Amino acid sequence: MAPYDVVVIFGKVVGYLIYLLIGVGFGAVLELSGFGDSRKLSAQFYLTEMRVLKVMFTAIVVAMLLIFLFNSFGLLNFENIWVNPTFLWSQIIGGLIMGVGFIIGGFCPGTSLVAASTLKLDGVFFVLGALFGVFLLGESISIPILDELYYAGDMGRFMLSDLFGLPVGVVVFLVILLALTFFYGAEILERIFGGKMKFKDIDLAPHRLLNPIFMGVLILIAAIIMIKGEPSLEKKWQMLPEIERVKLEKKEVFIHPAELLELMNDFQLKVHTLDLRSESDYNIFHIYRAQNISKEKIMSYEFVKDALTEPSNSIFVLVSNNGDDLADVYKYLKIKGVANLYVLDGGVNNWLRIFSPDSSVAVAKSDSTEGMNFIFNAAYGSSLYISNPWDGYSKFEAGKDYIKKVKIQKKAAKSGGCG
Amino acid sequence: MKSTIKERPYINPYLGGILLGIVLFLSYYLTQNGLGASAAISRLQIFILDLIAPSHVDRVAYFAEKAGGNLNPLDSGAMFMFLGTFLGGTISGFLNGRFKVETRKGPQITDRQRWLFAFIGGAIMGYGARLARGCTSGQALSGGAVLATGSWIFMFCIFIGGYALAWFVRRLWI
């Protein structure tokens, strides 16, 4: 399933060769588009030629349409695509600094390389300058204020769809409309500042300024992506490697209450017991330090972002009353890449059966299977001994013979092309 | 070496954009990552520094991450993409008659002035690119295509920075 990691699949020699070929394509296209010429690049800022904007935005929308089109037809798993993390402040300040560098130096790092590759001396000096600049950053990043700026506003994998609370397909469509608006404006500005035309002499009909087939194809593909929508949870689950899916089917991720108890009291681990029951059930009784969270909240950008930034000795255990209604939550979090994820086997009811509460606080119901199977005479929260019978899990019968299933998984390090 | 082919005009920018978009898509499809150049520039710089002052590299966390101890900063896909970009530029430049020693500049400045400003601009750009965790290609272009919020903000900030200063440095270009 795409996207692939050619270095993992083919090894370093072939993998790096593919990187090289992608680079060749990149360099050639930049050169063909005129990005090796500092005059063409700087013209963008004097509105005489809007090549930079046209090439960049066309490339962005074409790549975006292909990626999300493949994604909506299940030909590519977008979850495995590296999305540059958002670090708001370093990106704002870094962007402004780069804008200044752009207009003074006439290039950006990639384009200077292309200029240097065609023997443009200004490109060579720019590359040397850039080498010096990255050296300065490495030397100065340990200055406290810069270090703080470098990490400020960390929002993780934060997409425009998360920002606006809209489906990805709708954002794709809006980006196309924005790009077409920019292209239209760019054509007019070029005629005024580059072609010395008067505004009233320009034919403003969109099809006179932009190729109608070009516009039509962009809008059509965006509409398909928007209508088709994102693949369903089940489809995305099927895209995961079989080894991951089998773990759920074979109940290898359902841990015994005694194992959870043991984990909770292991101070080398950070156990997040996530209680997905109603607030009232939670108030009546919950496992020590369990966090009450709704399905809606757990299946959101915010929760996933926090879960992904937890240290690698963190374990997440999903808890409900019976532990049999959490497959969708489990699948969602797994799709998003949350590691060390488990479900409490049999849920709170199983926990209560095994560590049986004192009859002065709760009695077992005789018949019901839905909801809590114990009736408490008050709301105890986690104040009861059985919320964390830490001193004696081996006392209980169950503590002696359950199969340990938790294996702490180190997170795979991921980084981007520019990281 | 000088190519004898007559210099051809650049291609239509929209066509260039479509081709660039396809290359970017292939990059994501085959490597899970977008295009980039600044990471490689950074690795190259650390490689050079590691030759001159290896103990210094080991002490600065930012450098050590890529070249501490026995790590080779050049052992990375980004380096090969960098090499490929250079090669691709040369091939295209050669085939289109643009492979020749020259300096592209505005009409009012000398070559030497242009080189000086290119170096200064490059240093500013290199610094900003590392601060923002990516260059125009790795951050704005690649991140823009996968709808990364920070990349879009970054992209608009580049344009704001450029336009804000353009009038004051117009002598460099027009």
Coordinates of N, CA and C in Angstrom, one line a residue, chain A residues 21-111:
Chain A
L21 N 16.8 10.0 -8.5 CA 16.0 10.3 -9.7 C 14.9 11.3 -9.5
I22 N 14.3 11.2 -8.3 CA 13.3 12.2 -7.9 C 13.9 13.6 -7.9
G23 N 15.1 13.7 -7.4 CA 15.9 14.9 -7.4 C 16.1 15.4 -8.8
V24 N 16.5 14.5 -9.7 CA 16.8 14.9 -11.1 C 15.5 15.5 -11.7
G25 N 14.3 14.9 -11.4 CA 13.1 15.4 -11.9 C 12.8 16.8 -11.3
F26 N 13.1 16.9 -10.1 CA 12.9 18.2 -9.3 C 13.8 19.3 -9.9
G27 N 15.1 19.0 -10.0 CA 16.0 20.0 -10.6 C 15.7 20.4 -12.0
A28 N 15.3 19.4 -12.8 CA 15.1 19.7 -14.2 C 13.8 20.6 -14.4
V29 N 12.8 20.2 -13.6 CA 11.6 21.0 -13.7 C 11.8 22.5 -13.2
L30 N 12.5 22.6 -12.1 CA 12.8 24.0 -11.6 C 13.6 24.8 -12.7
E31 N 14.5 24.1 -13.3 CA 15.3 24.8 -14.3 C 14.5 25.2 -15.5
L32 N 13.7 24.2 -16.0 CA 12.8 24.5 -17.1 C 11.8 25.6 -16.8
S33 N 11.4 25.7 -15.6 CA 10.4 26.7 -15.2 C 11.0 28.1 -15.0
G34 N 12.3 28.2 -15.1 CA 13.0 29.5 -15.0 C 13.4 29.8 -13.6
F35 N 13.4 28.8 -12.7 CA 13.7 29.1 -11.3 C 15.2 29.1 -11.0
G36 N 16.0 28.9 -12.1 CA 17.5 29.0 -11.9 C 17.9 30.5 -12.2
D37 N 17.0 31.3 -12.5 CA 17.3 32.7 -12.9 C 16.7 33.7 -11.8
S38 N 17.7 34.3 -11.1 CA 17.3 35.2 -10.0 C 16.4 36.3 -10.5
R39 N 16.5 36.8 -11.7 CA 15.7 37.9 -12.2 C 14.2 37.4 -12.3
K40 N 14.0 36.2 -12.8 CA 12.6 35.7 -12.9 C 12.0 35.5 -11.5
L41 N 12.8 35.2 -10.5 CA 12.3 34.9 -9.2 C 12.0 36.3 -8.5
S42 N 12.9 37.2 -8.6 CA 12.7 38.5 -7.9 C 11.6 39.3 -8.6
A43 N 11.3 39.0 -9.9 CA 10.2 39.8 -10.6 C 8.9 39.6 -9.9
Q44 N 8.7 38.4 -9.2 CA 7.5 38.2 -8.4 C 7.2 39.3 -7.5
F45 N 8.3 39.9 -6.9 CA 8.1 40.9 -5.9 C 7.9 42.3 -6.4
Y46 N 8.1 42.5 -7.8 CA 7.9 43.7 -8.4 C 6.7 43.6 -9.4
L47 N 6.0 42.5 -9.3 CA 4.7 42.2 -10.0 C 4.9 42.2 -11.5
T48 N 6.1 42.2 -12.0 CA 6.3 42.3 -13.5 C 6.1 40.9 -14.1
E49 N 6.5 39.8 -13.3 CA 6.3 38.5 -13.8 C 6.0 37.6 -12.6
M50 N 4.8 36.9 -12.7 CA 4.3 36.2 -11.5 C 4.6 34.7 -11.6
R51 N 5.8 34.4 -12.2 CA 6.2 33.0 -12.4 C 6.2 32.2 -11.1
V52 N 6.8 32.7 -10.1 CA 6.9 32.0 -8.8 C 5.6 31.6 -8.3
L53 N 4.6 32.5 -8.2 CA 3.3 32.2 -7.7 C 2.6 31.1 -8.6
K54 N 2.7 31.3 -9.9 CA 2.0 30.4 -10.8 C 2.6 29.0 -10.7
V55 N 3.9 28.8 -10.8 CA 4.5 27.5 -10.7 C 4.3 26.9 -9.4
M56 N 4.5 27.6 -8.3 CA 4.3 27.1 -7.0 C 2.9 26.6 -6.7
F57 N 1.9 27.5 -7.0 CA 0.6 27.1 -6.7 C 0.0 26.0 -7.6
T58 N 0.5 26.0 -8.8 CA 0.0 24.9 -9.7 C 0.6 23.6 -9.2
A59 N 1.9 23.6 -8.8 CA 2.5 22.4 -8.3 C 1.8 21.9 -7.0
I60 N 1.5 22.9 -6.1 CA 0.8 22.5 -4.9 C -0.6 21.9 -5.2
V61 N -1.4 22.5 -6.0 CA -2.7 22.0 -6.3 C -2.7 20.7 -7.0
V62 N -1.7 20.5 -8.0 CA -1.6 19.3 -8.7 C -1.3 18.1 -7.8
A63 N -0.2 18.3 -7.0 CA 0.2 17.3 -6.0 C -0.9 17.0 -5.0
M64 N -1.5 18.0 -4.5 CA -2.6 17.9 -3.6 C -3.8 17.1 -4.2
L65 N -4.2 17.4 -5.4 CA -5.3 16.7 -6.0 C -4.9 15.2 -6.2
L66 N -3.7 14.9 -6.7 CA -3.3 13.5 -6.9 C -3.3 12.8 -5.6
I67 N -2.7 13.4 -4.6 CA -2.6 12.7 -3.3 C -4.0 12.4 -2.7
F68 N -4.9 13.3 -2.7 CA -6.2 13.1 -2.1 C -7.1 12.3 -3.0
L69 N -6.9 12.4 -4.3 CA -7.7 11.5 -5.2 C -7.3 10.0 -4.9
F70 N -6.0 9.8 -4.9 CA -5.5 8.4 -4.6 C -6.0 8.0 -3.2
N71 N -6.0 8.9 -2.3 CA -6.5 8.6 -0.9 C -7.9 8.2 -0.9
S72 N -8.8 9.0 -1.6 CA -10.2 8.7 -1.5 C -10.6 7.4 -2.2
F73 N -9.7 6.9 -3.2 CA -10.0 5.7 -3.8 C -9.3 4.5 -3.2
G74 N -8.7 4.8 -2.0 CA -8.0 3.7 -1.3 C -6.7 3.2 -1.9
L75 N -6.1 4.1 -2.8 CA -4.9 3.6 -3.5 C -3.6 4.2 -2.7
L76 N -3.9 4.9 -1.7 CA -2.7 5.5 -1.0 C -3.3 5.8 0.4
N77 N -2.5 5.4 1.5 CA -2.9 5.7 2.8 C -2.3 7.0 3.3
F78 N -3.2 8.0 3.4 CA -2.7 9.3 3.7 C -2.1 9.4 5.1
E79 N -2.6 8.5 6.0 CA -2.0 8.5 7.4 C -0.5 8.3 7.4
N80 N 0.0 7.6 6.4 CA 1.4 7.3 6.3 C 2.2 8.4 5.6
I81 N 1.6 9.4 5.1 CA 2.3 10.5 4.5 C 2.8 11.5 5.5
W82 N 4.0 11.9 5.4 CA 4.6 12.9 6.4 C 3.9 14.2 6.1
V83 N 3.3 14.8 7.2 CA 2.7 16.1 7.1 C 3.6 17.0 8.0
N84 N 4.2 18.0 7.4 CA 5.1 18.9 8.2 C 4.4 19.3 9.5
P85 N 5.0 19.1 10.6 CA 4.3 19.5 11.9 C 4.3 21.0 11.9
T86 N 3.2 21.5 12.6 CA 3.1 23.0 12.7 C 3.8 23.4 14.0
F87 N 4.7 24.3 13.8 CA 5.4 25.0 15.0 C 5.2 26.5 14.7
L88 N 4.0 27.0 15.1 CA 3.5 28.3 14.7 C 4.6 29.4 14.6
W89 N 5.3 29.6 15.8 CA 6.1 30.8 15.8 C 7.4 30.8 15.0
S90 N 8.0 29.6 15.1 CA 9.2 29.5 14.3 C 8.9 29.6 12.8
Q91 N 7.7 29.1 12.4 CA 7.3 29.2 11.0 C 7.0 30.6 10.6
I92 N 6.4 31.4 11.5 CA 6.1 32.8 11.1 C 7.4 33.6 11.0
I93 N 8.2 33.5 12.1 CA 9.4 34.3 12.1 C 10.4 33.8 11.0
G94 N 10.5 32.4 10.9 CA 11.4 31.9 9.8 C 10.9 32.3 8.4
G95 N 9.6 32.3 8.2 CA 9.0 32.7 6.9 C 9.4 34.1 6.6
L96 N 9.2 35.0 7.6 CA 9.5 36.5 7.4 C 11.0 36.6 7.0
I97 N 11.8 35.9 7.8 CA 13.3 36.0 7.6 C 13.6 35.5 6.2
M98 N 12.9 34.4 5.8 CA 13.2 33.9 4.4 C 12.7 34.8 3.3
G99 N 11.6 35.5 3.6 CA 11.1 36.5 2.6 C 12.2 37.6 2.3
V100 N 12.8 38.0 3.4 CA 13.8 39.0 3.4 C 15.0 38.5 2.6
G101 N 15.4 37.3 3.0 CA 16.6 36.6 2.3 C 16.3 36.4 0.8
F102 N 15.1 36.1 0.5 CA 14.7 35.9 -0.9 C 14.9 37.1 -1.7
I103 N 14.4 38.3 -1.3 CA 14.5 39.5 -2.1 C 15.9 40.1 -2.1
I104 N 16.7 39.8 -1.1 CA 18.1 40.3 -1.1 C 18.9 39.3 -1.9
G105 N 18.8 38.0 -1.7 CA 19.6 37.1 -2.4 C 19.1 36.6 -3.7
G106 N 17.8 36.7 -4.0 CA 17.3 36.4 -5.3 C 16.9 34.9 -5.4
F107 N 17.1 34.1 -4.4 CA 16.8 32.6 -4.5 C 16.2 32.1 -3.2
C108 N 15.8 30.9 -3.3 CA 15.6 30.1 -2.1 C 16.6 28.9 -2.2
P109 N 16.7 28.1 -1.1 CA 17.8 27.1 -1.2 C 17.7 26.2 -2.4
G110 N 16.5 25.7 -2.7 CA 16.4 24.8 -3.9 C 16.7 25.4 -5.2
T111 N 16.2 26.6 -5.4 CA 16.5 27.3 -6.7 C 17.9 27.7 -6.8

